[in-house]
Short mmCIF file of C-alpha atoms in Angstrom, two decimals:
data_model
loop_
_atom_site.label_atom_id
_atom_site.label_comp_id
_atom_site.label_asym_id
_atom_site.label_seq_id
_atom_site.Cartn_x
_atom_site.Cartn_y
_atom_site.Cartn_z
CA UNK A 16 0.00 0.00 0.00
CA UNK A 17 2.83 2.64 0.64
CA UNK A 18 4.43 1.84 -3.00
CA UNK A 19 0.93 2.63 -4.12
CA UNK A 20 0.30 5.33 -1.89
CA UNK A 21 3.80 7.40 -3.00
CA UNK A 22 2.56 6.80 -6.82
CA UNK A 23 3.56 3.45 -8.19
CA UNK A 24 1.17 1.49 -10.14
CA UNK A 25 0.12 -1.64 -9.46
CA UNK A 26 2.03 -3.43 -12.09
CA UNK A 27 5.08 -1.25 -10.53
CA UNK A 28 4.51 -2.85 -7.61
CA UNK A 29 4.48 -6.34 -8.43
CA UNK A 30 7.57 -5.85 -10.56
CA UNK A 31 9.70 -4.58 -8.21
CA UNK A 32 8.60 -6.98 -5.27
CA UNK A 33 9.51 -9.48 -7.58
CA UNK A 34 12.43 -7.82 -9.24
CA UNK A 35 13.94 -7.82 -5.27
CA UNK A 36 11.67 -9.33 -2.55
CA UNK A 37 13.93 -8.29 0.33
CA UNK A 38 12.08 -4.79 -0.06
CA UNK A 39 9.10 -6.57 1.74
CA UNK A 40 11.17 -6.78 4.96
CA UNK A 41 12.36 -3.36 5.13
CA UNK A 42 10.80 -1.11 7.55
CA UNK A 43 8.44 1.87 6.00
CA UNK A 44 9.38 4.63 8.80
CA UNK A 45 13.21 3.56 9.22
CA UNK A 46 14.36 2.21 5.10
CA UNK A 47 11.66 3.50 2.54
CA UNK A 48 10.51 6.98 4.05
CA UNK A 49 14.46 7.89 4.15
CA UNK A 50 15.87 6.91 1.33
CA UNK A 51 12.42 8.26 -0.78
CA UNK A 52 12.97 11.43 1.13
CA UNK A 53 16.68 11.51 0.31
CA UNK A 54 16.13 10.98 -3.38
CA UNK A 55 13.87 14.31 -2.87
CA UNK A 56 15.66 16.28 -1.30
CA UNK A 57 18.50 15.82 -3.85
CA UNK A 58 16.44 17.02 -6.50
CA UNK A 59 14.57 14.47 -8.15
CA UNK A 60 10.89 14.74 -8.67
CA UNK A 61 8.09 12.79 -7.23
CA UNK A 62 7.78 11.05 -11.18
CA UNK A 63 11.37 10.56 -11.00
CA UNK A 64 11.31 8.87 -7.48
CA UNK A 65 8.69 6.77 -8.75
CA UNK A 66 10.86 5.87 -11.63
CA UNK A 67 13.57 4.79 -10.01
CA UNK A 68 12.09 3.02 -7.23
CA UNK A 69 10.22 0.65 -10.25
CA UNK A 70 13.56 -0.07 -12.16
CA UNK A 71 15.87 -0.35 -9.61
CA UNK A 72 13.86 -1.33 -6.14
CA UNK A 73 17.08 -2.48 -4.86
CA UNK A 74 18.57 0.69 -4.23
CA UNK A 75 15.97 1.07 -1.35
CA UNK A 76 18.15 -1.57 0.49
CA UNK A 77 21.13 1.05 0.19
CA UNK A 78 22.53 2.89 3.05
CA UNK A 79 21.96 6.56 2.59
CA UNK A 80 25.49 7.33 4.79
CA UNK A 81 27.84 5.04 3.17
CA UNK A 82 26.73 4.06 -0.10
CA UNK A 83 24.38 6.67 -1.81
CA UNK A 84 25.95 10.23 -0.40
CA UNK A 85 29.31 8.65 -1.05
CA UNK A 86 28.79 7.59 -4.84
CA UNK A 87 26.91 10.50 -5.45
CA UNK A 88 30.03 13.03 -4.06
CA UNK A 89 32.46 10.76 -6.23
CA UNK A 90 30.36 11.82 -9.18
CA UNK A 91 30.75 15.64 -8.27
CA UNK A 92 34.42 15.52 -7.58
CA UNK A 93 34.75 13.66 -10.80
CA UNK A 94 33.38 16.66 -12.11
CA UNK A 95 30.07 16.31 -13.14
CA UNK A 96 27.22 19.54 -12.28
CA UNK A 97 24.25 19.05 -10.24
CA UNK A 98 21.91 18.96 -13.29
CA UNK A 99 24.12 15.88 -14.78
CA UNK A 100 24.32 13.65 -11.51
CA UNK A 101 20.46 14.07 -11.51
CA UNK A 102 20.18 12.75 -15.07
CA UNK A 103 22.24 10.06 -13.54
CA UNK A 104 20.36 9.13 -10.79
CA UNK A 105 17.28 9.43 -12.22
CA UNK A 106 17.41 7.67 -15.39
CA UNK A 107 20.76 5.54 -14.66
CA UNK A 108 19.95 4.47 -11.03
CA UNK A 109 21.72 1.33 -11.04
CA UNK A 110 24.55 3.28 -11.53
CA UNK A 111 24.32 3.90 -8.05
CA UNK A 112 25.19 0.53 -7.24
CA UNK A 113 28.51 0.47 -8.72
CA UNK A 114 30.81 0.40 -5.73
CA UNK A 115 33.44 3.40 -5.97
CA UNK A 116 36.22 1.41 -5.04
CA UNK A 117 35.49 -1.39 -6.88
CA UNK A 118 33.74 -0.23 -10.40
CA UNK A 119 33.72 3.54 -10.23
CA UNK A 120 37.33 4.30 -9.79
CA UNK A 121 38.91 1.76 -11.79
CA UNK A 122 36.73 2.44 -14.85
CA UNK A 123 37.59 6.46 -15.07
CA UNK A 124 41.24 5.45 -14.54
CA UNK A 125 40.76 2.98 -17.56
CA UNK A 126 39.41 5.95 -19.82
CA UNK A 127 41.94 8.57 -18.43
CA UNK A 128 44.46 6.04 -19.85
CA UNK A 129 43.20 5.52 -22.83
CA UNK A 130 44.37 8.72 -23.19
CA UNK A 131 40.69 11.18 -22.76
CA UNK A 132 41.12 14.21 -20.89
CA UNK A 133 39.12 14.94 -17.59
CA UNK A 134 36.67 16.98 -19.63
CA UNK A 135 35.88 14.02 -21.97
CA UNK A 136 35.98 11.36 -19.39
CA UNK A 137 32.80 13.88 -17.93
CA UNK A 138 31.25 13.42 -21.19
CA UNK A 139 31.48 9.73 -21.40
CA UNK A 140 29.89 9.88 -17.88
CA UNK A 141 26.79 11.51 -18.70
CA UNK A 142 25.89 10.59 -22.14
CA UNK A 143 26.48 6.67 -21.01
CA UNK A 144 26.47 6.00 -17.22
CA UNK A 145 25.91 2.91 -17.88
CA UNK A 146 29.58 2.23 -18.92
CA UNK A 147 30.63 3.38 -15.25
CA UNK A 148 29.29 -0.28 -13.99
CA UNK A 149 30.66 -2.57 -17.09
CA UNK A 150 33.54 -4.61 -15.88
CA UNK A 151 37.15 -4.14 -17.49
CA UNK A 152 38.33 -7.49 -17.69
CA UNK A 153 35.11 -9.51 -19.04
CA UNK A 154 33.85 -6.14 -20.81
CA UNK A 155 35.32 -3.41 -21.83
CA UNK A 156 38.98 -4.29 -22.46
CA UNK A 157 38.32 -6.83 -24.59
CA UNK A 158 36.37 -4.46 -26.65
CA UNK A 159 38.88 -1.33 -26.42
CA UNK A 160 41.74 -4.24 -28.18
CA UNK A 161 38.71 -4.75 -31.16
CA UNK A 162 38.69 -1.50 -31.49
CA UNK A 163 42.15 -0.37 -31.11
CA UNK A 164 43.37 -3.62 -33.80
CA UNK A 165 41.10 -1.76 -36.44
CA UNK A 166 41.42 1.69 -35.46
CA UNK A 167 44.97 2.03 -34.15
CA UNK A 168 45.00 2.96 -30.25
CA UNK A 169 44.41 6.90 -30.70
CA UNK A 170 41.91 6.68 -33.31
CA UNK A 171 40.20 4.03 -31.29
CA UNK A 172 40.53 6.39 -28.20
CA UNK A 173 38.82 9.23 -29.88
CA UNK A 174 35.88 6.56 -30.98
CA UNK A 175 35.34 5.80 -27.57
CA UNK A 176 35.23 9.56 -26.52
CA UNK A 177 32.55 9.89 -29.27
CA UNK A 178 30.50 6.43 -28.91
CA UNK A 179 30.87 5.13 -25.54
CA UNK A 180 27.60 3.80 -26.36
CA UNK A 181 29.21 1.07 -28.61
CA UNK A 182 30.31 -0.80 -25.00
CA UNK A 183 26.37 -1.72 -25.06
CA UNK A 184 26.48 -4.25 -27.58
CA UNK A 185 28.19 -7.90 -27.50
CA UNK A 186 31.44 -8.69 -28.32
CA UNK A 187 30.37 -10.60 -30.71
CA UNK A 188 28.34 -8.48 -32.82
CA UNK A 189 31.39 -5.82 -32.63
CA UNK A 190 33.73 -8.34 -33.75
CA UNK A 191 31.82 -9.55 -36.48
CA UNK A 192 30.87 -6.44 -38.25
CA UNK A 193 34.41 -4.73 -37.55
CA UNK A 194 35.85 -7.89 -39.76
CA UNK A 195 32.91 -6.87 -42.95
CA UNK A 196 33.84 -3.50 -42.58
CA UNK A 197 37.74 -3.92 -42.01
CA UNK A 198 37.36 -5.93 -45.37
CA UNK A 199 35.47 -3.08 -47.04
CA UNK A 200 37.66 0.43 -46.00
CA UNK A 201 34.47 1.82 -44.05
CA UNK A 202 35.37 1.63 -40.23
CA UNK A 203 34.45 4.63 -40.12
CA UNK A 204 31.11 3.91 -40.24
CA UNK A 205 30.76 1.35 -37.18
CA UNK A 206 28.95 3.39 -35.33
CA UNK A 207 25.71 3.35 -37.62
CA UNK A 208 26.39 -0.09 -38.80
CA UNK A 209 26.12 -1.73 -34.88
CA UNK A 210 22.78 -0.59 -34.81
CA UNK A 211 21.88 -1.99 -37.60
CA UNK A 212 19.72 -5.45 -37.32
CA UNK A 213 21.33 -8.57 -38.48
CA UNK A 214 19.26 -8.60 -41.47
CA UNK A 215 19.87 -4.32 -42.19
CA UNK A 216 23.62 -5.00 -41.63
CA UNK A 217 24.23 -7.74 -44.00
CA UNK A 218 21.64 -5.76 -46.67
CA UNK A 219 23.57 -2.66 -46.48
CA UNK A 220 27.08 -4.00 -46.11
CA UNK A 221 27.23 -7.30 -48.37
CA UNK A 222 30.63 -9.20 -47.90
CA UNK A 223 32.86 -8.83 -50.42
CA UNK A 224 33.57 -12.12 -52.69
CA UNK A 225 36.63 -14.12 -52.20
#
């Protein structure tokens, strides 16, 4: 009845009890109020709240004190404005559950090496928070070398800068259309080409005959 009562629908509800059933052990006045208060006094709106309660429920579960104030300060000493950790938390709030020792940190330190300024690592970090929770070693190194063995390692730098997005698709699919278009001289053109659908892909960029 609270979930209801705070503006989540009834399909809401059921979704996120299922999604993470602990939440129907935590305590309305000491868990829920806070942490729904919290996200409102930060600046989210009631919608928002509501939003991010239904597609993450598990960040209810989440101390305020050391887990949500602290990821959400790393984000502003990174660099980020208030209006851009907002978009973060409210439409990337699983974000929040990236631990800053363990995802957070490691991940900027990645893209600073790579060789992208503080200014575009900021970028990267707000057009695709998601890529702050991707893991290095089963995720996105093995997709910086794909890139970097068709691009060369600045080019492939600069793509990254520009597409961080491209982390969001499999492995596979990025290895198999960077070998067609390797083959036909239009790299350049991976961005469009990964969101292609298997059948658009091969239609538009036929393999060349042996």
């Amino acid at each position: 009845q609270w979930f209801l009562d705070i503006g989540l629908s009834q399909a809401q509800v059921v979704k996120a009890i299922t999604t993470f059933p602990p939440l129907l052990g935590y305590s309305i006045e000491e868990n829920l109020k806070p942490t729904v208060q919290w996200f409102l006094d930060f600046g989210l709106s009631q919608a928002q709240v509501v939003k991010v309660i239904a597609g993450c429920p598990q960040l209810l579960g989440y101390s305020i004190e050391e887990n949500l104030k602290p990821t959400v300060q790393w984000f502003f000493d990174m660099g980020l404005s208030m209006d851009q950790v907002v978009n973060v938390v409210a439409n990337y709030p699983s974000t929040l559950g990236a631990g800053v020792e363990k995802n957070l940190k490691p991940v900027r330190q990645w893209l600073l090496d790579l060789g992208l300024s503080e200014d575009q690592v900021v970028d990267v970090v707000t057009s695709f928070p998601i890529i702050m929770k991707l893991r290095l070693e089963q995720n996105l190194k093995p997709k910086q070398a794909l890139l970097e063995d068709a691009f060369g390692r600045s080019e492939a730098a600069t793509f990254i800068s520009n597409d961080p997005r491209i982390f969001s698709y499999s492995y596979q699919r990025l290895a198999t259309r960077l070998t067609v278009l390797v083959e036909r001289h239009e790299t350049h053109l991976l961005s469009s080409a990964t969101r292609l659908t298997e059948a658009e892909f091969a239609k538009r960029f036929p393999r060349k005959p042996n």
